[in-house]
């Protein structure tokens, strides 16, 4: 690539220039200049990629861009948890991408420079291949954790503040890393879950949620009237200023959900903002109890039916204890030892001639 320039500069050398000076000039314009050009190209490429990664990370942190998509909710746009989640996600992704870009460009620059100065890079490539195979076999779990963590962050499956179910553990996410995810359950226990071991994710706070309330009524109640009361209570809740920001859709009564042994179960649902379904559900339960008491609608109680059967007439007549069976002559009971001794004494006295003296 630089041979024409070298020849041109060599041609302009004066006749008094020595051959040694021309050789030095040709050397300086050959390999060192190529090395400088390679390093300059790598530096510019790294600078541009870093700028691009920084802009993407800033967009993620401010909510202007999403890699994983998802619905937005006005209530959570200003939430501190959402801001922290975006910031952590942006910083983690930016750090990983920047480190990867620096490593790749650095390795390429070193290999090209070595090849430029005449050093064979074949042994280095072979060694790198062997090292990659050894790393792949020896650290499979670690590589799996990092890759899973990166794609979870890129797809925005969950973040800080989300309530998730990861299979073995469930709770509120406190930190998301490339290797592990930390979450705290409702009892306060902190769980550390390796990202490579997560097979499914149930996110209860992404986009919107739904408060589901099942209410049981007695079998003797009018179901149409009970459903009207449920809908009225839910609509009153959604219309109040305190709860209207949490309810994002009109309440619905889905009707009979189950016919249980003790009563009929009716279901009422309310679409809410993320993480607000439990508060709405508790308030609905409280208000439904008061409304049913005021309207005289009976809640079912556990009921059991007991059948008593009289089988005395079907059974054979039983004789009293000690009574002789029919057709059997009664036998006197056996005498005791005291009775035998008294009888012997009476017989002896009767044969004694001096008994009356």
CSV table of N, CA, C and O in Angstrom, one decimal, residues 60-166:
chain,number,residue,atom,x,y,z
A,60,UNK,N,-31.6,4.7,27.1
A,60,UNK,CA,-32.2,3.7,28.0
A,60,UNK,C,-32.5,4.2,29.4
A,60,UNK,O,-33.5,4.0,30.0
A,61,UNK,N,-31.5,5.0,29.9
A,61,UNK,CA,-31.6,5.5,31.2
A,61,UNK,C,-32.7,6.6,31.4
A,61,UNK,O,-33.3,6.7,32.4
A,62,UNK,N,-32.9,7.3,30.3
A,62,UNK,CA,-33.9,8.4,30.4
A,62,UNK,C,-35.3,7.9,29.9
A,62,UNK,O,-36.2,8.7,29.9
A,63,UNK,N,-35.3,6.7,29.4
A,63,UNK,CA,-36.6,6.1,28.9
A,63,UNK,C,-36.9,6.5,27.5
A,63,UNK,O,-38.0,6.2,27.0
A,64,UNK,N,-35.9,7.1,26.8
A,64,UNK,CA,-36.2,7.4,25.4
A,64,UNK,C,-36.0,6.3,24.4
A,64,UNK,O,-36.5,6.3,23.3
A,65,UNK,N,-35.4,5.2,24.9
A,65,UNK,CA,-35.2,4.0,24.0
A,65,UNK,C,-35.4,2.7,24.8
A,65,UNK,O,-35.1,2.7,26.0
A,66,UNK,N,-35.8,1.7,24.1
A,66,UNK,CA,-36.0,0.4,24.7
A,66,UNK,C,-35.4,-0.6,23.8
A,66,UNK,O,-35.6,-0.6,22.6
A,67,UNK,N,-34.6,-1.5,24.4
A,67,UNK,CA,-34.1,-2.7,23.6
A,67,UNK,C,-35.1,-3.8,23.6
A,67,UNK,O,-35.1,-4.6,22.7
A,68,UNK,N,-35.8,-4.0,24.7
A,68,UNK,CA,-36.7,-5.1,24.9
A,68,UNK,C,-38.2,-4.8,24.6
A,68,UNK,O,-39.0,-5.7,24.7
A,69,UNK,N,-38.5,-3.6,24.4
A,69,UNK,CA,-39.9,-3.2,24.2
A,69,UNK,C,-40.7,-3.2,25.5
A,69,UNK,O,-40.1,-3.3,26.5
A,70,UNK,N,-42.0,-3.3,25.4
A,70,UNK,CA,-42.8,-3.3,26.6
A,70,UNK,C,-43.7,-2.1,26.6
A,70,UNK,O,-43.5,-1.0,26.1
A,71,UNK,N,-44.8,-2.2,27.4
A,71,UNK,CA,-45.8,-1.1,27.5
A,71,UNK,C,-45.3,-0.1,28.6
A,71,UNK,O,-44.6,-0.5,29.5
A,72,UNK,N,-45.8,1.1,28.4
A,72,UNK,CA,-45.5,2.1,29.4
A,72,UNK,C,-46.8,2.4,30.2
A,72,UNK,O,-47.9,2.3,29.7
A,73,UNK,N,-46.5,3.0,31.4
A,73,UNK,CA,-47.6,3.4,32.2
A,73,UNK,C,-47.3,4.7,32.8
A,73,UNK,O,-46.2,4.9,33.3
A,74,UNK,N,-48.2,5.7,32.8
A,74,UNK,CA,-47.9,7.0,33.2
A,74,UNK,C,-47.6,7.1,34.7
A,74,UNK,O,-46.9,8.0,35.1
A,75,UNK,N,-48.2,6.2,35.5
A,75,UNK,CA,-47.9,6.2,36.9
A,75,UNK,C,-46.5,5.9,37.2
A,75,UNK,O,-45.9,6.4,38.2
A,76,UNK,N,-45.9,5.0,36.5
A,76,UNK,CA,-44.5,4.5,36.7
A,76,UNK,C,-43.5,5.3,36.0
A,76,UNK,O,-42.3,5.1,36.3
A,77,UNK,N,-43.8,6.2,35.1
A,77,UNK,CA,-42.8,6.9,34.4
A,77,UNK,C,-42.0,7.8,35.3
A,77,UNK,O,-40.8,8.1,35.1
A,78,UNK,N,-42.6,8.3,36.4
A,78,UNK,CA,-41.9,9.2,37.3
A,78,UNK,C,-41.5,8.4,38.6
A,78,UNK,O,-41.1,9.0,39.6
A,79,UNK,N,-41.6,7.1,38.6
A,79,UNK,CA,-41.3,6.3,39.8
A,79,UNK,C,-39.8,6.2,40.0
A,79,UNK,O,-39.1,6.0,39.1
A,80,UNK,N,-39.4,6.4,41.3
A,80,UNK,CA,-38.0,6.3,41.6
A,80,UNK,C,-37.4,4.9,41.3
A,80,UNK,O,-36.3,4.7,40.8
A,81,UNK,N,-38.3,3.8,41.5
A,81,UNK,CA,-37.9,2.5,41.2
A,81,UNK,C,-37.6,2.3,39.7
A,81,UNK,O,-36.7,1.6,39.3
A,82,UNK,N,-38.5,2.9,38.9
A,82,UNK,CA,-38.3,2.8,37.4
A,82,UNK,C,-37.0,3.5,37.0
A,82,UNK,O,-36.3,3.0,36.1
A,83,UNK,N,-36.8,4.7,37.6
A,83,UNK,CA,-35.5,5.4,37.2
A,83,UNK,C,-34.3,4.6,37.6
A,83,UNK,O,-33.3,4.5,36.9
A,84,UNK,N,-34.3,4.0,38.8
A,84,UNK,CA,-33.2,3.2,39.2
A,84,UNK,C,-33.0,1.9,38.3
A,84,UNK,O,-31.9,1.6,38.0
A,85,UNK,N,-34.2,1.4,38.0
A,85,UNK,CA,-34.1,0.2,37.1
A,85,UNK,C,-33.5,0.6,35.8
A,85,UNK,O,-32.6,-0.1,35.3
A,86,UNK,N,-33.9,1.7,35.2
A,86,UNK,CA,-33.4,2.1,33.9
A,86,UNK,C,-31.9,2.4,34.0
A,86,UNK,O,-31.1,2.0,33.1
A,87,UNK,N,-31.5,3.1,35.1
A,87,UNK,CA,-30.1,3.5,35.2
A,87,UNK,C,-29.2,2.3,35.4
A,87,UNK,O,-28.2,2.2,34.7
A,88,UNK,N,-29.6,1.3,36.2
A,88,UNK,CA,-28.8,0.1,36.4
A,88,UNK,C,-28.7,-0.7,35.1
A,88,UNK,O,-27.7,-1.2,34.7
A,89,UNK,N,-29.8,-0.8,34.4
A,89,UNK,CA,-29.8,-1.6,33.1
A,89,UNK,C,-28.9,-0.9,32.1
A,89,UNK,O,-28.1,-1.6,31.4
A,90,UNK,N,-29.0,0.4,32.0
A,90,UNK,CA,-28.2,1.2,31.1
A,90,UNK,C,-26.7,1.0,31.4
A,90,UNK,O,-25.8,0.8,30.5
A,91,UNK,N,-26.3,1.2,32.7
A,91,UNK,CA,-24.9,1.1,33.1
A,91,UNK,C,-24.4,-0.3,32.8
A,91,UNK,O,-23.2,-0.5,32.4
A,92,UNK,N,-25.2,-1.3,33.1
A,92,UNK,CA,-24.7,-2.7,33.0
A,92,UNK,C,-24.4,-3.0,31.5
A,92,UNK,O,-23.4,-3.5,31.1
A,93,UNK,N,-25.4,-2.7,30.7
A,93,UNK,CA,-25.3,-2.9,29.2
A,93,UNK,C,-24.1,-2.1,28.6
A,93,UNK,O,-23.3,-2.6,27.8
A,94,UNK,N,-24.0,-0.8,29.0
A,94,UNK,CA,-22.9,0.0,28.5
A,94,UNK,C,-21.6,-0.6,28.9
A,94,UNK,O,-20.6,-0.6,28.1
A,95,UNK,N,-21.4,-1.0,30.2
A,95,UNK,CA,-20.2,-1.5,30.6
A,95,UNK,C,-19.8,-2.8,29.9
A,95,UNK,O,-18.6,-3.0,29.4
A,96,UNK,N,-20.7,-3.7,29.7
A,96,UNK,CA,-20.4,-4.9,28.9
A,96,UNK,C,-20.1,-4.6,27.5
A,96,UNK,O,-19.1,-5.2,27.0
A,97,UNK,N,-20.8,-3.8,26.8
A,97,UNK,CA,-20.6,-3.5,25.4
A,97,UNK,C,-19.2,-2.8,25.2
A,97,UNK,O,-18.5,-3.1,24.3
A,98,UNK,N,-18.9,-1.8,26.1
A,98,UNK,CA,-17.7,-1.1,26.0
A,98,UNK,C,-16.5,-2.0,26.2
A,98,UNK,O,-15.5,-2.0,25.5
A,99,UNK,N,-16.6,-2.9,27.2
A,99,UNK,CA,-15.5,-3.9,27.5
A,99,UNK,C,-15.3,-4.8,26.3
A,99,UNK,O,-14.2,-5.1,25.9
A,100,UNK,N,-16.4,-5.3,25.7
A,100,UNK,CA,-16.3,-6.2,24.6
A,100,UNK,C,-15.7,-5.5,23.4
A,100,UNK,O,-14.8,-6.1,22.7
A,101,UNK,N,-16.1,-4.3,23.1
A,101,UNK,CA,-15.6,-3.5,22.0
A,101,UNK,C,-14.1,-3.3,22.2
A,101,UNK,O,-13.3,-3.5,21.3
A,102,UNK,N,-13.7,-2.9,23.4
A,102,UNK,CA,-12.3,-2.6,23.7
A,102,UNK,C,-11.4,-3.9,23.5
A,102,UNK,O,-10.3,-3.8,22.9
A,103,UNK,N,-11.9,-5.0,24.0
A,103,UNK,CA,-11.2,-6.2,23.9
A,103,UNK,C,-11.0,-6.7,22.5
A,103,UNK,O,-9.9,-7.1,22.0
A,104,UNK,N,-12.1,-6.6,21.7
A,104,UNK,CA,-12.1,-7.1,20.3
A,104,UNK,C,-11.2,-6.2,19.5
A,104,UNK,O,-10.3,-6.7,18.7
A,105,UNK,N,-11.3,-4.9,19.6
A,105,UNK,CA,-10.5,-4.0,18.8
A,105,UNK,C,-9.0,-4.1,19.2
A,105,UNK,O,-8.1,-4.1,18.3
A,106,UNK,N,-8.8,-4.3,20.5
A,106,UNK,CA,-7.4,-4.4,20.9
A,106,UNK,C,-6.7,-5.7,20.4
A,106,UNK,O,-5.6,-5.6,19.9
A,107,UNK,N,-7.5,-6.8,20.4
A,107,UNK,CA,-6.9,-8.0,19.9
A,107,UNK,C,-6.6,-7.9,18.4
A,107,UNK,O,-5.6,-8.3,17.9
A,108,UNK,N,-7.6,-7.3,17.7
A,108,UNK,CA,-7.4,-7.2,16.2
A,108,UNK,C,-6.2,-6.3,15.9
A,108,UNK,O,-5.4,-6.5,15.0
A,109,UNK,N,-6.0,-5.2,16.7
A,109,UNK,CA,-4.9,-4.3,16.5
A,109,UNK,C,-3.6,-5.0,16.7
A,109,UNK,O,-2.6,-4.8,15.9
A,110,UNK,N,-3.5,-5.8,17.8
A,110,UNK,CA,-2.3,-6.5,18.1
A,110,UNK,C,-1.9,-7.5,17.0
A,110,UNK,O,-0.8,-7.6,16.5
A,111,UNK,N,-2.9,-8.2,16.5
A,111,UNK,CA,-2.7,-9.2,15.5
A,111,UNK,C,-2.2,-8.5,14.2
A,111,UNK,O,-1.3,-9.0,13.5
A,112,UNK,N,-2.9,-7.4,13.8
A,112,UNK,CA,-2.5,-6.8,12.5
A,112,UNK,C,-1.1,-6.1,12.6
A,112,UNK,O,-0.3,-6.2,11.7
A,113,UNK,N,-0.8,-5.6,13.8
A,113,UNK,CA,0.6,-5.0,13.9
A,113,UNK,C,1.6,-6.1,13.9
A,113,UNK,O,2.7,-5.9,13.2
A,114,UNK,N,1.4,-7.2,14.5
A,114,UNK,CA,2.4,-8.3,14.5
A,114,UNK,C,2.5,-8.8,13.0
A,114,UNK,O,3.7,-9.1,12.6
A,115,UNK,N,1.4,-8.9,12.3
A,115,UNK,CA,1.5,-9.4,10.9
A,115,UNK,C,2.2,-8.3,10.1
A,115,UNK,O,3.0,-8.7,9.1
A,116,UNK,N,2.1,-7.0,10.4
A,116,UNK,CA,2.7,-6.0,9.6
A,116,UNK,C,4.2,-6.0,9.8
A,116,UNK,O,5.0,-5.8,8.8
A,117,UNK,N,4.7,-6.2,11.0
A,117,UNK,CA,6.1,-6.2,11.2
A,117,UNK,C,6.8,-7.5,10.9
A,117,UNK,O,8.0,-7.7,11.1
A,118,UNK,N,6.0,-8.4,10.4
A,118,UNK,CA,6.6,-9.7,9.9
A,118,UNK,C,6.6,-10.8,10.8
A,118,UNK,O,7.2,-11.9,10.6
A,119,UNK,N,5.8,-10.8,11.9
A,119,UNK,CA,5.7,-11.9,12.9
A,119,UNK,C,4.5,-12.7,12.5
A,119,UNK,O,3.4,-12.2,12.4
A,120,UNK,N,4.7,-14.0,12.4
A,120,UNK,CA,3.6,-14.9,12.0
A,120,UNK,C,2.6,-14.9,13.2
A,120,UNK,O,3.0,-15.1,14.4
A,121,UNK,N,1.3,-14.8,12.8
A,121,UNK,CA,0.3,-14.8,13.9
A,121,UNK,C,-0.5,-16.1,13.9
A,121,UNK,O,-1.4,-16.3,14.6
A,122,UNK,N,0.0,-17.1,13.1
A,122,UNK,CA,-0.6,-18.4,13.1
A,122,UNK,C,-0.6,-19.1,14.4
A,122,UNK,O,-1.6,-19.6,14.9
A,123,UNK,N,0.6,-19.1,15.1
A,123,UNK,CA,0.6,-19.8,16.5
A,123,UNK,C,-0.3,-19.1,17.5
A,123,UNK,O,-0.9,-19.8,18.3
A,124,UNK,N,-0.4,-17.8,17.4
A,124,UNK,CA,-1.3,-17.0,18.3
A,124,UNK,C,-2.7,-17.4,18.1
A,124,UNK,O,-3.5,-17.6,19.0
A,125,UNK,N,-3.1,-17.5,16.8
A,125,UNK,CA,-4.5,-17.9,16.5
A,125,UNK,C,-4.8,-19.4,17.0
A,125,UNK,O,-5.9,-19.6,17.5
A,126,UNK,N,-3.8,-20.3,16.8
A,126,UNK,CA,-4.0,-21.6,17.3
A,126,UNK,C,-4.1,-21.7,18.8
A,126,UNK,O,-5.0,-22.4,19.3
A,127,UNK,N,-3.2,-20.9,19.5
A,127,UNK,CA,-3.3,-20.9,20.9
A,127,UNK,C,-4.6,-20.3,21.4
A,127,UNK,O,-5.2,-20.8,22.4
A,128,UNK,N,-5.1,-19.3,20.7
A,128,UNK,CA,-6.4,-18.7,21.1
A,128,UNK,C,-7.5,-19.6,20.9
A,128,UNK,O,-8.4,-19.7,21.8
A,129,UNK,N,-7.4,-20.4,19.9
A,129,UNK,CA,-8.5,-21.4,19.7
A,129,UNK,C,-8.5,-22.5,20.7
A,129,UNK,O,-9.5,-22.9,21.3
A,130,UNK,N,-7.3,-23.0,21.1
A,130,UNK,CA,-7.2,-24.0,22.2
A,130,UNK,C,-7.7,-23.4,23.5
A,130,UNK,O,-8.4,-24.0,24.3
A,131,UNK,N,-7.3,-22.1,23.8
A,131,UNK,CA,-7.7,-21.5,25.0
A,131,UNK,C,-9.2,-21.3,25.1
A,131,UNK,O,-9.9,-21.5,26.1
A,132,UNK,N,-9.8,-21.0,23.9
A,132,UNK,CA,-11.2,-20.8,23.9
A,132,UNK,C,-12.0,-22.1,24.1
A,132,UNK,O,-13.0,-22.1,24.8
A,133,UNK,N,-11.5,-23.2,23.5
A,133,UNK,CA,-12.1,-24.5,23.8
A,133,UNK,C,-12.0,-24.9,25.3
A,133,UNK,O,-12.9,-25.4,25.9
A,134,UNK,N,-10.8,-24.7,25.8
A,134,UNK,CA,-10.6,-25.0,27.3
A,134,UNK,C,-11.5,-24.2,28.1
A,134,UNK,O,-12.1,-24.7,29.1
A,135,UNK,N,-11.6,-22.9,27.8
A,135,UNK,CA,-12.5,-22.1,28.6
A,135,UNK,C,-14.0,-22.5,28.5
A,135,UNK,O,-14.8,-22.4,29.4
A,136,UNK,N,-14.3,-22.9,27.3
A,136,UNK,CA,-15.7,-23.3,27.0
A,136,UNK,C,-16.1,-24.5,27.8
A,136,UNK,O,-17.2,-24.6,28.3
A,137,UNK,N,-15.1,-25.5,27.9
A,137,UNK,CA,-15.4,-26.7,28.7
A,137,UNK,C,-15.3,-26.5,30.2
A,137,UNK,O,-16.0,-27.1,31.0
A,138,UNK,N,-14.3,-25.7,30.6
A,138,UNK,CA,-14.1,-25.5,32.0
A,138,UNK,C,-15.0,-24.5,32.7
A,138,UNK,O,-15.2,-24.6,33.9
A,139,UNK,N,-15.5,-23.6,32.0
A,139,UNK,CA,-16.3,-22.5,32.6
A,139,UNK,C,-17.7,-22.4,31.9
A,139,UNK,O,-18.1,-21.3,31.6
A,140,UNK,N,-18.3,-23.6,31.7
A,140,UNK,CA,-19.6,-23.5,30.9
A,140,UNK,C,-20.6,-22.8,31.7
A,140,UNK,O,-21.4,-22.0,31.2
A,141,UNK,N,-20.7,-23.1,33.1
A,141,UNK,CA,-21.7,-22.5,33.9
A,141,UNK,C,-21.5,-21.0,34.0
A,141,UNK,O,-22.5,-20.2,33.9
A,142,UNK,N,-20.3,-20.5,34.1
A,142,UNK,CA,-20.0,-19.1,34.2
A,142,UNK,C,-20.4,-18.4,32.9
A,142,UNK,O,-21.0,-17.3,32.9
A,143,UNK,N,-20.0,-19.0,31.8
A,143,UNK,CA,-20.3,-18.4,30.5
A,143,UNK,C,-21.9,-18.4,30.3
A,143,UNK,O,-22.4,-17.4,29.8
A,144,UNK,N,-22.5,-19.5,30.7
A,144,UNK,CA,-24.0,-19.5,30.5
A,144,UNK,C,-24.7,-18.5,31.4
A,144,UNK,O,-25.6,-17.8,30.9
A,145,UNK,N,-24.1,-18.2,32.6
A,145,UNK,CA,-24.7,-17.2,33.5
A,145,UNK,C,-24.6,-15.8,32.8
A,145,UNK,O,-25.5,-15.0,32.8
A,146,UNK,N,-23.4,-15.5,32.3
A,146,UNK,CA,-23.1,-14.2,31.7
A,146,UNK,C,-24.0,-14.0,30.5
A,146,UNK,O,-24.6,-12.9,30.3
A,147,UNK,N,-24.1,-15.0,29.6
A,147,UNK,CA,-24.9,-14.8,28.4
A,147,UNK,C,-26.3,-14.6,28.7
A,147,UNK,O,-27.0,-13.8,28.2
A,148,UNK,N,-26.8,-15.4,29.7
A,148,UNK,CA,-28.2,-15.3,30.1
A,148,UNK,C,-28.5,-14.0,30.7
A,148,UNK,O,-29.6,-13.3,30.4
A,149,UNK,N,-27.6,-13.5,31.5
A,149,UNK,CA,-27.8,-12.2,32.1
A,149,UNK,C,-27.8,-11.1,31.1
A,149,UNK,O,-28.6,-10.1,31.2
A,150,UNK,N,-26.9,-11.2,30.1
A,150,UNK,CA,-26.9,-10.1,29.1
A,150,UNK,C,-28.2,-10.0,28.3
A,150,UNK,O,-28.7,-9.0,28.1
A,151,UNK,N,-28.7,-11.2,27.9
A,151,UNK,CA,-29.9,-11.2,27.1
A,151,UNK,C,-31.1,-10.8,28.0
A,151,UNK,O,-32.1,-10.2,27.4
A,152,UNK,N,-31.1,-11.2,29.2
A,152,UNK,CA,-32.2,-10.7,30.1
A,152,UNK,C,-32.3,-9.2,30.2
A,152,UNK,O,-33.3,-8.6,30.2
A,153,UNK,N,-31.1,-8.6,30.3
A,153,UNK,CA,-31.0,-7.1,30.4
A,153,UNK,C,-31.4,-6.5,29.0
A,153,UNK,O,-32.1,-5.5,29.0
A,154,UNK,N,-30.9,-7.1,28.0
A,154,UNK,CA,-31.2,-6.5,26.6
A,154,UNK,C,-32.6,-6.6,26.3
A,154,UNK,O,-33.2,-5.7,25.7
A,155,UNK,N,-33.3,-7.7,26.7
A,155,UNK,CA,-34.7,-7.9,26.4
A,155,UNK,C,-35.6,-7.3,27.4
A,155,UNK,O,-36.9,-7.3,27.3
A,156,UNK,N,-35.0,-6.7,28.5
A,156,UNK,CA,-35.8,-6.1,29.6
A,156,UNK,C,-36.9,-7.0,30.2
A,156,UNK,O,-38.0,-6.7,30.3
A,157,UNK,N,-36.5,-8.2,30.5
A,157,UNK,CA,-37.4,-9.2,31.0
A,157,UNK,C,-37.8,-8.8,32.4
A,157,UNK,O,-39.0,-9.0,32.8
A,158,UNK,N,-36.9,-8.2,33.2
A,158,UNK,CA,-37.3,-7.7,34.6
A,158,UNK,C,-36.2,-6.7,35.0
A,158,UNK,O,-35.1,-6.7,34.3
A,159,UNK,N,-36.5,-5.9,36.0
A,159,UNK,CA,-35.5,-5.0,36.5
A,159,UNK,C,-35.7,-4.7,37.9
A,159,UNK,O,-36.6,-5.3,38.6
A,160,UNK,N,-35.0,-3.7,38.5
A,160,UNK,CA,-35.0,-3.4,39.9
A,160,UNK,C,-36.5,-2.8,40.2
A,160,UNK,O,-37.0,-2.0,39.5
A,161,UNK,N,-37.0,-3.4,41.2
A,161,UNK,CA,-38.4,-3.0,41.6
A,161,UNK,C,-39.5,-3.9,41.1
A,161,UNK,O,-40.6,-3.8,41.6
A,162,UNK,N,-39.2,-4.7,40.2
A,162,UNK,CA,-40.3,-5.6,39.7
A,162,UNK,C,-40.5,-6.8,40.7
A,162,UNK,O,-39.6,-7.2,41.4
A,163,UNK,N,-41.7,-7.2,40.7
A,163,UNK,CA,-42.1,-8.4,41.5
A,163,UNK,C,-42.2,-9.6,40.5
A,163,UNK,O,-43.0,-9.6,39.6
A,164,UNK,N,-41.3,-10.6,40.7
A,164,UNK,CA,-41.1,-11.6,39.7
A,164,UNK,C,-41.2,-13.0,40.4
A,164,UNK,O,-41.0,-13.1,41.6
A,165,UNK,N,-41.5,-14.0,39.6
A,165,UNK,CA,-41.5,-15.4,40.1
A,165,UNK,C,-40.5,-16.1,39.2
A,165,UNK,O,-40.7,-16.3,38.0
A,166,UNK,N,-39.4,-16.5,39.8
A,166,UNK,CA,-38.3,-17.2,39.0
A,166,UNK,C,-38.3,-18.7,39.2
A,166,UNK,O,-37.3,-19.4,38.9
